[in-house]
Coordinates of C-alpha atoms in Angstrom, one line a residue:
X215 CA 0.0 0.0 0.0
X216 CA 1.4 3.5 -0.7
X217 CA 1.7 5.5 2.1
X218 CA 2.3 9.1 0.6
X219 CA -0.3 8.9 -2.1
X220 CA -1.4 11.8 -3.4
X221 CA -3.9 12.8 -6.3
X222 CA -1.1 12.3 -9.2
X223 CA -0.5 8.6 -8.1
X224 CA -4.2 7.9 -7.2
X225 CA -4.6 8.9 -11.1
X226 CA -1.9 6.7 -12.1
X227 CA -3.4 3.8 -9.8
X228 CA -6.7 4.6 -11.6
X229 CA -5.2 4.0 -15.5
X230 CA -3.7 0.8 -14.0
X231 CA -6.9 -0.5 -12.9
X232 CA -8.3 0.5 -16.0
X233 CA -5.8 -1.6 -18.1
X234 CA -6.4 -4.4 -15.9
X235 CA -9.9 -4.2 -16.7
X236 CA -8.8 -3.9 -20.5
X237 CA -7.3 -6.8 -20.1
X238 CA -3.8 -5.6 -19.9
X239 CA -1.1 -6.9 -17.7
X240 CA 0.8 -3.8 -15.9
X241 CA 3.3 -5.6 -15.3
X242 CA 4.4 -7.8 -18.1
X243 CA 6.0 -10.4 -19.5
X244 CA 10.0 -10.8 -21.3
X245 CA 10.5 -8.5 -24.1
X246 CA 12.5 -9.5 -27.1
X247 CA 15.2 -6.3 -27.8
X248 CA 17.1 -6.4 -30.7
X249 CA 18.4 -3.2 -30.2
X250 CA 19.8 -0.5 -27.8
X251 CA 19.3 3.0 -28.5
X252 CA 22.9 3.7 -28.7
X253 CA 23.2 1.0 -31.1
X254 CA 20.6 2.6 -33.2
X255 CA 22.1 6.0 -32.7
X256 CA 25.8 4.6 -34.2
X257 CA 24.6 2.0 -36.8
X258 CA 22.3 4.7 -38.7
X259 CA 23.6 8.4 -37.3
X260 CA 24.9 9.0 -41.2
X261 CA 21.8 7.4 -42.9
X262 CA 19.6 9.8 -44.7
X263 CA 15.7 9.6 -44.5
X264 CA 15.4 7.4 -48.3
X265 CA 18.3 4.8 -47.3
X266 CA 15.9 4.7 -44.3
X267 CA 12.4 4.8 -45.7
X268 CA 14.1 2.1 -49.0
X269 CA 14.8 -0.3 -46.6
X270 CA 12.2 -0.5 -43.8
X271 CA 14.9 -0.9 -41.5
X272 CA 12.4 -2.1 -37.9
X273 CA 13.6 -2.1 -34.5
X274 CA 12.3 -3.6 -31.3
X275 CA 13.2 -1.9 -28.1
X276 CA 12.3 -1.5 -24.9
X277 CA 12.7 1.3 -21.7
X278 CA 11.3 3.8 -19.9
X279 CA 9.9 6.8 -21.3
X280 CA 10.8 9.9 -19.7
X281 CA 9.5 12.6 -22.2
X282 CA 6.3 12.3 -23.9
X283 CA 4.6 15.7 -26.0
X284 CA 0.9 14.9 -26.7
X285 CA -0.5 16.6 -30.2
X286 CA -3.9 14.8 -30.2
X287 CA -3.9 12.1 -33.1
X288 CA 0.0 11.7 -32.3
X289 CA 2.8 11.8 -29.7
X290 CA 6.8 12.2 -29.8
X291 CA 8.2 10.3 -26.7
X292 CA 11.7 9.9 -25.8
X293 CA 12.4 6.5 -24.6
X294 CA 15.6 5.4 -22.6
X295 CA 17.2 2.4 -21.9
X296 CA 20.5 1.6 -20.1
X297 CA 22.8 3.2 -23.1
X298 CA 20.9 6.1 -24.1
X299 CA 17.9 7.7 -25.2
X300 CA 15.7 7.5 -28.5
X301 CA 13.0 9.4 -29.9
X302 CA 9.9 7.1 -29.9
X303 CA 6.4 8.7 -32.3
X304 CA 2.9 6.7 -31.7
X305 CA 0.1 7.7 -34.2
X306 CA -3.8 6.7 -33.9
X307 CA -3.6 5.9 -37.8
X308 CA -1.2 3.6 -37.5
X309 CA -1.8 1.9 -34.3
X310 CA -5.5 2.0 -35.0
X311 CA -7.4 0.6 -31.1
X312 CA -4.1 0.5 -29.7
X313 CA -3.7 4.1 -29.8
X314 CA -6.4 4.1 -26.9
X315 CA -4.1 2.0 -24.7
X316 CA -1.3 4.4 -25.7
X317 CA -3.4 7.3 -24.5
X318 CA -3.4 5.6 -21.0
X319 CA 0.7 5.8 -20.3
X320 CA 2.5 8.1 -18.5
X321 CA 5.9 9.1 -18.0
X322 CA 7.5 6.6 -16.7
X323 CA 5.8 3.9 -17.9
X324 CA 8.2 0.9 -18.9
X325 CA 7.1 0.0 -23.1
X326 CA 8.3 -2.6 -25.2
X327 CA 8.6 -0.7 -28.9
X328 CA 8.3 -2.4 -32.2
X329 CA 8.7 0.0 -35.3
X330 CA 10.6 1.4 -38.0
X331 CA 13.4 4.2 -38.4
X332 CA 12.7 7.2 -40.2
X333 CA 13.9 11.1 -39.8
X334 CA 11.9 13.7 -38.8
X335 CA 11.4 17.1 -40.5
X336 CA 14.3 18.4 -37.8
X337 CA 16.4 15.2 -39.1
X338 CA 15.8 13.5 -35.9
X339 CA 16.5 10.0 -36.2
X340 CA 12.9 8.6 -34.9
X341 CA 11.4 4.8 -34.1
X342 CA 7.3 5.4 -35.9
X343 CA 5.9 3.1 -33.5
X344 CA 4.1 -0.3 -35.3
X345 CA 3.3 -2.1 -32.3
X346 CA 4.1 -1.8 -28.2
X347 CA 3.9 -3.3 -24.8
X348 CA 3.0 -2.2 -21.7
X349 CA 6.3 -4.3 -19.3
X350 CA 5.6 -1.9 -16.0
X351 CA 3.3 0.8 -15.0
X352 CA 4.9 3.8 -13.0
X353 CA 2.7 4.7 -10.4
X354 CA 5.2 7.8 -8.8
X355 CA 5.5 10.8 -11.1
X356 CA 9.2 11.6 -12.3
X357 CA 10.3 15.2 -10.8
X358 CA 10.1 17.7 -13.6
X359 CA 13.0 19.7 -12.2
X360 CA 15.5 17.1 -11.1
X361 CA 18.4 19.5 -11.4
X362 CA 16.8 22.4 -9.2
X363 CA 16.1 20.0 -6.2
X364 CA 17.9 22.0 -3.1
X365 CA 18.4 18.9 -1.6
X366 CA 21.1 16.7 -2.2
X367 CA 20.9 14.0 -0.5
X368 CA 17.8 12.9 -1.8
X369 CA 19.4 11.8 -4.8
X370 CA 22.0 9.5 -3.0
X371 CA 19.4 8.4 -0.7
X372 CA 17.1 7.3 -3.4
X373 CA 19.8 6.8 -6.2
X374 CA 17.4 4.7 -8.5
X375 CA 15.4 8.0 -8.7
X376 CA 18.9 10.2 -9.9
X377 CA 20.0 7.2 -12.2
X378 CA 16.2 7.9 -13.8
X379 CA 16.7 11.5 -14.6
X380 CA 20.5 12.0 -14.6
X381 CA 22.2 9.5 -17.1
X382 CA 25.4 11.2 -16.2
X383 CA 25.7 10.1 -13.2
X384 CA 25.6 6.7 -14.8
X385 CA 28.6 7.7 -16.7
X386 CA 30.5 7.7 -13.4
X387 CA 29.6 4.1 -12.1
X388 CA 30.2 2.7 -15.8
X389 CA 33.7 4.3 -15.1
X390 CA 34.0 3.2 -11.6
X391 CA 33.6 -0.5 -13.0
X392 CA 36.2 0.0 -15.9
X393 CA 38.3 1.4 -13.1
X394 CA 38.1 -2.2 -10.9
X395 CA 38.5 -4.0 -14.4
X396 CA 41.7 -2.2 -15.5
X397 CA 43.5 -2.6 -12.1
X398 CA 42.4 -6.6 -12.0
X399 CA 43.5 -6.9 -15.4
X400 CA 47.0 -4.8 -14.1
X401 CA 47.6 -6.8 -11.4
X402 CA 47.0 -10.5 -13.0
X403 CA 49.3 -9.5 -15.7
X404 CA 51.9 -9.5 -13.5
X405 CA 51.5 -12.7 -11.7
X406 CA 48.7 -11.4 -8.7
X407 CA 46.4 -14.4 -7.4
X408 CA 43.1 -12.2 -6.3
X409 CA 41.7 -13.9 -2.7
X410 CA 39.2 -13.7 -0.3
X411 CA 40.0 -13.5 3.1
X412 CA 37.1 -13.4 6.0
X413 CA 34.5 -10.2 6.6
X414 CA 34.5 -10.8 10.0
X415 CA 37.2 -10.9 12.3
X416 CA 37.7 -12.2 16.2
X417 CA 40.4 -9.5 16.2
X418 CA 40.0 -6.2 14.5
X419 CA 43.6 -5.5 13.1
X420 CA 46.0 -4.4 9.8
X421 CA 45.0 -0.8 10.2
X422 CA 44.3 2.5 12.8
X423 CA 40.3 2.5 12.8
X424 CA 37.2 1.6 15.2
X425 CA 35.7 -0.9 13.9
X426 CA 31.9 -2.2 13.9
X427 CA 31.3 -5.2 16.1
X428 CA 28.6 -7.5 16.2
X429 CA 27.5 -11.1 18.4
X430 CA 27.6 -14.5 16.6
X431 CA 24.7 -16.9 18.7
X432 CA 25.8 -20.3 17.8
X433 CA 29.7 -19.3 18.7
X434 CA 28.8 -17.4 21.4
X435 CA 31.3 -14.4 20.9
X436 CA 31.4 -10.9 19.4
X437 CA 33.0 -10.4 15.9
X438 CA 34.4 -7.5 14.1
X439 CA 33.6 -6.4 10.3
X440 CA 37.0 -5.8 9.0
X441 CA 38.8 -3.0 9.1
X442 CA 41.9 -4.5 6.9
X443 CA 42.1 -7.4 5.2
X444 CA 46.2 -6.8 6.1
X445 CA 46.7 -9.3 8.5
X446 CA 44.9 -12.3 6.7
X447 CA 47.0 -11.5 3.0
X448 CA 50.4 -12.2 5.5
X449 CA 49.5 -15.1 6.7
X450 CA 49.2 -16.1 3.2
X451 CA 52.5 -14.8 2.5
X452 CA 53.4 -17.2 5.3
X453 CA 52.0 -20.0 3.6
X454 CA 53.7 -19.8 0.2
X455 CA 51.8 -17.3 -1.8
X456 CA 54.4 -14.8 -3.3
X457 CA 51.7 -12.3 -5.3
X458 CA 48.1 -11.9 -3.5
X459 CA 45.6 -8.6 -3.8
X460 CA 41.9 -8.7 -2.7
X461 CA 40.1 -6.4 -3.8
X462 CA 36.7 -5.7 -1.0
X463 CA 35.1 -4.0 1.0
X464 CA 36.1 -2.6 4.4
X465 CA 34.0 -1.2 7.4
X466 CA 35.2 1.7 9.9
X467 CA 33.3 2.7 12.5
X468 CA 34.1 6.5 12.0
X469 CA 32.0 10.1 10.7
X470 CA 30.6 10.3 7.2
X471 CA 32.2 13.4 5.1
X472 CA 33.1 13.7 1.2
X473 CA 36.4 11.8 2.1
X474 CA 34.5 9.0 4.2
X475 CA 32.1 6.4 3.8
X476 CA 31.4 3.6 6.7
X477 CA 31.5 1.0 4.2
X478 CA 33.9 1.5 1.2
X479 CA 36.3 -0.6 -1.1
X480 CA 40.1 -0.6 -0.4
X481 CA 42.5 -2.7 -3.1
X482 CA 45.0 -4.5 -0.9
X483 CA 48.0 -6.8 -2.3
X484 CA 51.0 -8.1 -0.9
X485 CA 54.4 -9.2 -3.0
X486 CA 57.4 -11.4 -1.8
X487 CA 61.0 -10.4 -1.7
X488 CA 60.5 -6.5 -2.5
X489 CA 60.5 -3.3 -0.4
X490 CA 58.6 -0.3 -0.2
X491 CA 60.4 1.3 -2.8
X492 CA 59.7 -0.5 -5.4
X493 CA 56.0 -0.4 -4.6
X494 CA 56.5 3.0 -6.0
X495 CA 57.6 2.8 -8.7
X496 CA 54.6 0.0 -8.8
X497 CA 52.3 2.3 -7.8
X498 CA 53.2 4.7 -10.6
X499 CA 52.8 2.1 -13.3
X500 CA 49.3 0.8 -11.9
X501 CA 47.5 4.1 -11.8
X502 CA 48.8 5.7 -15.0
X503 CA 47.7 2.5 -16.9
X504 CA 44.3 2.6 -15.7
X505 CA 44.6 6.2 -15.8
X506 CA 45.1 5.9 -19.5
X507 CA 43.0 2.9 -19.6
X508 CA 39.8 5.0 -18.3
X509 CA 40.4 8.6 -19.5
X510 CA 42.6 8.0 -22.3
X511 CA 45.1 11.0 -20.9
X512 CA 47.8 11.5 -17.6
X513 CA 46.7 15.1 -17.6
X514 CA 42.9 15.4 -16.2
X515 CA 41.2 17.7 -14.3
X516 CA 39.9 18.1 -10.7
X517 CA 37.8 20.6 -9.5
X518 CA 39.8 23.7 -10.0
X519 CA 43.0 21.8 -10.7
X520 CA 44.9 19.8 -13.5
X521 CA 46.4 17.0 -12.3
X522 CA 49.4 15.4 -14.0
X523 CA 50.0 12.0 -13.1
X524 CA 52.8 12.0 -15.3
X525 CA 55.8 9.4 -13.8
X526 CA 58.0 10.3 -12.3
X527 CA 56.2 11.3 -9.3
X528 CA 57.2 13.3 -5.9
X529 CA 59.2 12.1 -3.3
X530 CA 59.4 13.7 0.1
X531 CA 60.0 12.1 3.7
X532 CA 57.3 12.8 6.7
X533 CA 59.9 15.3 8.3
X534 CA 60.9 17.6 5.1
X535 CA 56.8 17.9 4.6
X536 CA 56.0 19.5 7.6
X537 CA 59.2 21.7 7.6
X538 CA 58.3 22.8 4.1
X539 CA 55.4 23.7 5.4
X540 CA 57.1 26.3 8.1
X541 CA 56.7 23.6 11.1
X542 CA 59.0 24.6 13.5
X543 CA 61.9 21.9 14.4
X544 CA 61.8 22.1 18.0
X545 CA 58.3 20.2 17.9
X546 CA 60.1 17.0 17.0
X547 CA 62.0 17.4 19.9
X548 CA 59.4 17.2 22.7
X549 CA 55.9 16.4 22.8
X550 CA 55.3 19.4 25.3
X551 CA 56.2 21.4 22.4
X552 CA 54.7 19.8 19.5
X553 CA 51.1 20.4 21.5
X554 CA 52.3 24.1 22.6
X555 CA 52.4 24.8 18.9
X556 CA 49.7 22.8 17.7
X557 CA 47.0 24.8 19.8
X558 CA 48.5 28.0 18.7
X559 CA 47.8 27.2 15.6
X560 CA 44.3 26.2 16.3
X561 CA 44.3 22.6 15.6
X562 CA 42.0 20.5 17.5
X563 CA 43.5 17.6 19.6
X564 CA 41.9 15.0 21.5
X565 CA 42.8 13.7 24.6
X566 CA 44.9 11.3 25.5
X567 CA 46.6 11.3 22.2
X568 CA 50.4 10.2 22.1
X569 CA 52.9 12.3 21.0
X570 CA 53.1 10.4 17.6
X571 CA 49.5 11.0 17.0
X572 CA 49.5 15.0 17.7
X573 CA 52.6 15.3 15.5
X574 CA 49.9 13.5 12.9
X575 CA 47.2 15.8 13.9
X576 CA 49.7 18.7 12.5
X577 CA 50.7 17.0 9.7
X578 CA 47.1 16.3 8.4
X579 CA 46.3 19.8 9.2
X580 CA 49.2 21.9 7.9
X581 CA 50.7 19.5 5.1
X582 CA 48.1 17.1 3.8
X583 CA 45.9 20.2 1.4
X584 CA 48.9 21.4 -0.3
X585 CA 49.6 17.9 -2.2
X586 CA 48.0 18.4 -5.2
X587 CA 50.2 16.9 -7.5
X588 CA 50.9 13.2 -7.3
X589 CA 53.4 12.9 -4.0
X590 CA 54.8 10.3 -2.1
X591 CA 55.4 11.1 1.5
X592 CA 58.4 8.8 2.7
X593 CA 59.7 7.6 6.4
X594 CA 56.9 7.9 8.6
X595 CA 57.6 7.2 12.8
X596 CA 57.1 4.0 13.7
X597 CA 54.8 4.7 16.3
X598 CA 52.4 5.7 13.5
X599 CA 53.3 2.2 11.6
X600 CA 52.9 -0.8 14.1
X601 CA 53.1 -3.2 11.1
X602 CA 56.0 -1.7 9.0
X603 CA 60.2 -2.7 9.0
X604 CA 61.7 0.1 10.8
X605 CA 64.4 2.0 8.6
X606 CA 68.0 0.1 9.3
X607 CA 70.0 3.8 9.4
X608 CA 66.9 5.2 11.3
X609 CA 65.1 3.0 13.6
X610 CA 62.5 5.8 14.7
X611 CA 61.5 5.9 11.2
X612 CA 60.1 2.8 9.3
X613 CA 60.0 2.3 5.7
X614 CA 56.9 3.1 4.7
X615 CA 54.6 5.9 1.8
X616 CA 51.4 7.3 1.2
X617 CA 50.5 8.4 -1.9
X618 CA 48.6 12.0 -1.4
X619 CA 46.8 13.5 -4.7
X620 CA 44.6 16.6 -4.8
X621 CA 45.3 16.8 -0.9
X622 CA 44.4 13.4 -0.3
X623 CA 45.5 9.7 1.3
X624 CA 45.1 8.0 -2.0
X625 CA 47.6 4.9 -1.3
X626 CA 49.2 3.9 1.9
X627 CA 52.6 0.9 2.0
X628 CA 55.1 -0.5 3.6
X629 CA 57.7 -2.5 3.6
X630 CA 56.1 -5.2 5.8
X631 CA 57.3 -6.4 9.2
X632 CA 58.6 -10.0 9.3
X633 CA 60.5 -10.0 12.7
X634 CA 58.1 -11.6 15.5
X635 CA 59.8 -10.0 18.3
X636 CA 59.7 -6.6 17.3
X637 CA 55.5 -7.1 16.6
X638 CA 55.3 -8.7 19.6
X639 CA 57.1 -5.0 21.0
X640 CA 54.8 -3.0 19.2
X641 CA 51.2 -5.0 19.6
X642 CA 52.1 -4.3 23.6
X643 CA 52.8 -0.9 22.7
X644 CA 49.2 -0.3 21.1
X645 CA 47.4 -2.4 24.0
X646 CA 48.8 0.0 26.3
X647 CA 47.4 2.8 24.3
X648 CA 44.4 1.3 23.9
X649 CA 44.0 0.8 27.5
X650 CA 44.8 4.8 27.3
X651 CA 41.3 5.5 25.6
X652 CA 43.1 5.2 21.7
X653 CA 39.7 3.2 20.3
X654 CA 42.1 2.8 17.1
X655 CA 45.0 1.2 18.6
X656 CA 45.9 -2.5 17.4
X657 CA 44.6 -5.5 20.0
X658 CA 47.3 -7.9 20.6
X659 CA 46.5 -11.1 17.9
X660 CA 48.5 -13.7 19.0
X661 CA 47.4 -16.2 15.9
X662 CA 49.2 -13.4 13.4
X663 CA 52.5 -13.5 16.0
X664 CA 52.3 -17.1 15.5
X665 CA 52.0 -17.1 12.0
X666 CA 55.4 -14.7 12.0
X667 CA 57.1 -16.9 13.7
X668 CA 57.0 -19.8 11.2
X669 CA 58.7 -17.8 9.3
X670 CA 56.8 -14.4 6.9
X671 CA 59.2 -13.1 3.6
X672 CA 60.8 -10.1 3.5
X673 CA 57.7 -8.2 1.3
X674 CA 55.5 -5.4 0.4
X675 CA 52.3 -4.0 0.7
X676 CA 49.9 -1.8 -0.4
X677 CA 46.3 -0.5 0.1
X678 CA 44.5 2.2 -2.2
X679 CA 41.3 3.0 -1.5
X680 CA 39.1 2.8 -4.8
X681 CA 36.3 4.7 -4.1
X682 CA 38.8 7.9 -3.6
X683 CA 40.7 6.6 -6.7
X684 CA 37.4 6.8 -9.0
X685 CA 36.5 10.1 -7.4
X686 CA 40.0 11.1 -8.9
X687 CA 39.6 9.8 -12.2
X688 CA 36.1 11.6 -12.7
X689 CA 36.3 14.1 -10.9
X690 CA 33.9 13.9 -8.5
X691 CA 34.1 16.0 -5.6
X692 CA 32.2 14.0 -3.4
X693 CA 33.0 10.1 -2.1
X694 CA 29.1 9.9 -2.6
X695 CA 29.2 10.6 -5.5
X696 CA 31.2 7.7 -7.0
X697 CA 29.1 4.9 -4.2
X698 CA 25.8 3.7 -5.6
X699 CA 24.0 3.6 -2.3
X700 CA 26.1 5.2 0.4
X701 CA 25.5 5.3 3.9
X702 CA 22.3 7.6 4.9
X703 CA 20.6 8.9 8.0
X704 CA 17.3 7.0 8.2
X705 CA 14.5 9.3 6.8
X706 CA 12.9 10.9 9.8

C-alpha cells in the first residue's frame, strides 16, 4: 500500500486498474530487444531519411519513457534504456485501437517498442511506433525539475530516482567498473592471485580505525567487520603465496564526510621479496595504466585543478613535509612542544593522544591540502606504523609511503614487518594505548605472531582506497558521488 499517495499517483493507480480491466497486464512479460538505442544512434547516425524509408529498417526496443509531448492524433516520446535515449512517435492511424491503450501511459511507464526508423522534419533519427507493450506501470510521477532540487541527498538516498533523470551520473559508475576491471587486469598480468580472506574478524587488526562489532549466537562471541584485510594477505604470505591482492570491501566505524564512507572498497596486495620502494615505482605504473586505460590522458582535471600524473612522481619524507610547510623543528623534539604549537595554531586535539598521533594531527592539518600533485610522502615514525620494518639507518623511522593526490591519502605501504619479536614490541605498545582511551589502537593477535614466527618473507604492501581513486579519475568531488548507495541517515 502506498503510504504518501497523493492525487497524481491515485490517477496513475486509476489507469492501472483501468488496463487491468482492458485486459492488460501492468506488469508484463519478457520483451524481445534487438536493439539498444545507442546501437541505433551509431549503426544509422549518417543514414539519410530514403536509405531509411528504402529499406524499412524495424527495431524492437524496450525502456522507460521519460518525455512524452501529446499533439492529439500523435505523440513524440523519448524513450531510454540503459545506453541512451531514443525518440519514440505513436500515431492513432497507425496503431488503430491501440492508440487508446497508448493514451493511458504516462511518463514513466516501462514499453516494449516495435517500429521502423525514419527522420523527422528536424532530421531527428525517430522509431514510428508499429506495435508496443505495456512491461511496468509507473505509479510515482518523475520530478520535472530534477536539477533544481535543493536537496542533495535525496538523490543519493534514493539513487534509482537520480540514475532515472541523470544518465550522467551513470557515466560515473560505468567508469568506476572499468576502473576495478583495469586494475584486476593490471595486477594478474603481473603474476597477482586475487583472494578472499574473511568479513568478520575475532580481532579487529592491519590498520588504525574503530571498527563495527557484532554477536555471533551459535559461537557465542562478538566479531568484528574488518577494518583491513592486512593481517589475513600475511598469513598467506606465510604459507607460500608470493603475489596476492583482494580487492573488497572494508568497514570503519568512524564520521561520514566527502572523504569518508562507513563501508567503502580498499585494493589491498602483498608481493614477496621487494620493499617499499619498489612499490612506488609499482604504484606509478598501476594508476597511469588505468589512468590511460579510463580517460585515455595523464593530464585530467579536478575541481579547479589539473592533475598530471605523469611518472616520475614526488618524493618527500614525513619530516621535510611539515618543515616545508614552516613547522617549526623544535616540535620533533618534545611532545610538550609539539602540543604548545599545535593549539597555537588552532588545531583541535583530543585527549589522551600520544605524542606520535599530535605530530599527525599537524601533519594532516598543515601539510596534507597542499599535495595536489601526485606525491609520495616517505619515512613515517614507527609509532604511527605498528606493522612496517623500521628503517636500518633510522630505527625511529620505518619504511613506509602514502600516496597524497589533490590533498588526499590516495595509497598507503610498507615494507612489511617479518620480525616476531619486534610485533610482539609493538602490539604491547598499542594495547597499552588502547588501554589509554586510543579506540584505534591495534589488540594484541597472538594467531598473526604465531603465523610470523613460522617464518613471513621479507615483502610489500599496499592499500588504495578505490572509491577515492574513482572520485579522482572523474572528478567527482564527493566520495558519494562515486558509491551507488552510500551510507544515509534513516528518513525521519
Amino acid at each position: 500500500m502506498i503510504e504518501d499517495i497523493n492525487e497524481l499517483i491515485e490517477q496513475r493507480i486509476r489507469k492501472l486498474t483501468e488496463l487491468r480491466s482492458l485486459g492488460v497486464d501492468p506488469y508484463g512479460s519478457p520483451y524481445e530487444v534487438t536493439h539498444l538505442a545507442s546501437e541505433i544512434h551509431r549503426f544509422y547516425q549518417d543514414k539519410d531519411k530514403e536509405f531509411l524509408e528504402n529499406n524499412h529498417t524495424e527495431v524492437s526496443i524496450a525502456g522507460r519513457i521519460i518525455m512524452l509531448r501529446d499533439f492529439g492524433k500523435a505523440s513524440f516520446a523519448h524513450l531510454q534504456d540503459s545506453s541512451g535515449r531514443i525518440q519514440v512517435y505513436f500515431r492513432k492511424d497507425v496503431l488503430q485501437d491501440k492508440f487508446i491503450l497508448f493514451k493511458k501511459i504516462d511518463i514513466g511507464d516501462i514499453l516494449g517498442i516495435k517500429g521502423r526508423l525514419f527522420r523527422t522534419k528536424t532530421n531527428e533519427l525517430t522509431v514510428e511506433v508499429k506495435d508496443f507493450v505495456l512491461l511496468t506501470k509507473s505509479l510515482r510521477p518523475l520530478p520535472e525539475k530534477w536539477h533544481g532540487l535543493r536537496d542533495i541527498e535525496l538523490r543519493y538516498r534514493q539513487r534509482y530516482l537520480d540514475l532515472i533523470v541523470n544518465p550522467q551520473v551513470k557515466d560515473v559508475f560505468q567508469k568506476r567498473s572499468a576502473i576495478i576491471k583495469s586494475i584486476r587486469d593490471f595486477l594478474e598480468k603481473e603474476g597477482f592471485i586475487e583472494v578472499e580472506t574473511p568479513m568478520m574478524h575475532p580481532i579487529p587488526g592491519g590498520a588504525a580505525a574503530k571498527p563495527f562489532r557484532t554477536h555471533h549466537i551459535a559461537l557465542g562471541m562478538d566479531l568484528y567487520l574488518r577494518i583491513a584485510p592486512e593481517l589475513y594477505l600475511k598469513r598467506l604470505l606465510v604459507g607460500g603465496y608470493e603475489k596476492v591482492f583482494e580487492l573488497n570491501k572494508n568497514f570503519r566505524n568512524e564520521g561520514i564526510s566527502t572523504k569518508h564512507n562507513p563501508e567503502f572498497t580498499m585494493l589491498e596486495f602483498y608481493i614477496a621479496y621487494k620493499d617499499y620502494r619498489y612499490l612506488m615505482e609499482f604504484t606509478e605504473r598501476l594508476i597511469t595504466e588505468v589512468c590511460l586505460k579510463v580517460c585515455g590522458t595523464l593530464k585530467i582535471p579536478y575541481g579547479e585543478f589539473e592533475i598530471d600524473l605523469t611518472p616520475p612522481w614526488r618524493r618527500l619524507s614525513w619530516r621535510e613535509a611539515l618543515i616545508e610547510r614552516g613547522v617549526p623543528e623544535d616540535i620533533f623534539r618534545d611532545e610538550v612542544s609539539a602540543r604548545k604549537w599545535a593549539i597555537s595554531k588552532g588545531i583541535e586535539l583530543k585527549e589522551g593522544l600520544s605524542y606520535g598521533k599530535v605530530l599527525d594531527e599537524i601533519f594532516k592539518e598543515i601539510v596534507e591540502p597542499h599535495l595536489i600533485q601526485p606525491t609520495f610522502i616517505i619515512d613515517y615514525p614507527v609509532e604511527l606504523s605498528p606493522l612496517a620494518k623500521r628503517k636500518k639507518d633510522e630505527p625511529d623511522f620505518v619504511e613506509r609511503f602514502e600516496l597524497f593526490i589533490v590533498g588526499r591519502e590516495m595509497a598507503n605501504a610498507f615494507s612489511e614487518l617479518n620480525d616476531p619479536f619486534d610485533q610482539r614490541e609493538r602490539f604491547l605498545k598499542q594495547v597499552e594505548a588502547k588501554k589509554r582511551g586510543d579506540e584505534e589502537a591495534h589488540p594484541m593477535d597472538e594467531d598473526f605472531l604465531r603465523a610470523l614466527e613460522y617464518g613471513m618473507p621479507p615483502a610489500a604492501g599496499e592499500g588504495i582506497g578505490i572509491d577515492r581513486l574513482v572520485m579522482l579519475l572523474t572528478n567527482s568531488q564527493s566520495i558519494r558521488d562515486v558509491i551507488l548507495f552510500p551510507q544515509m541517515k534513516p528518513e525521519s
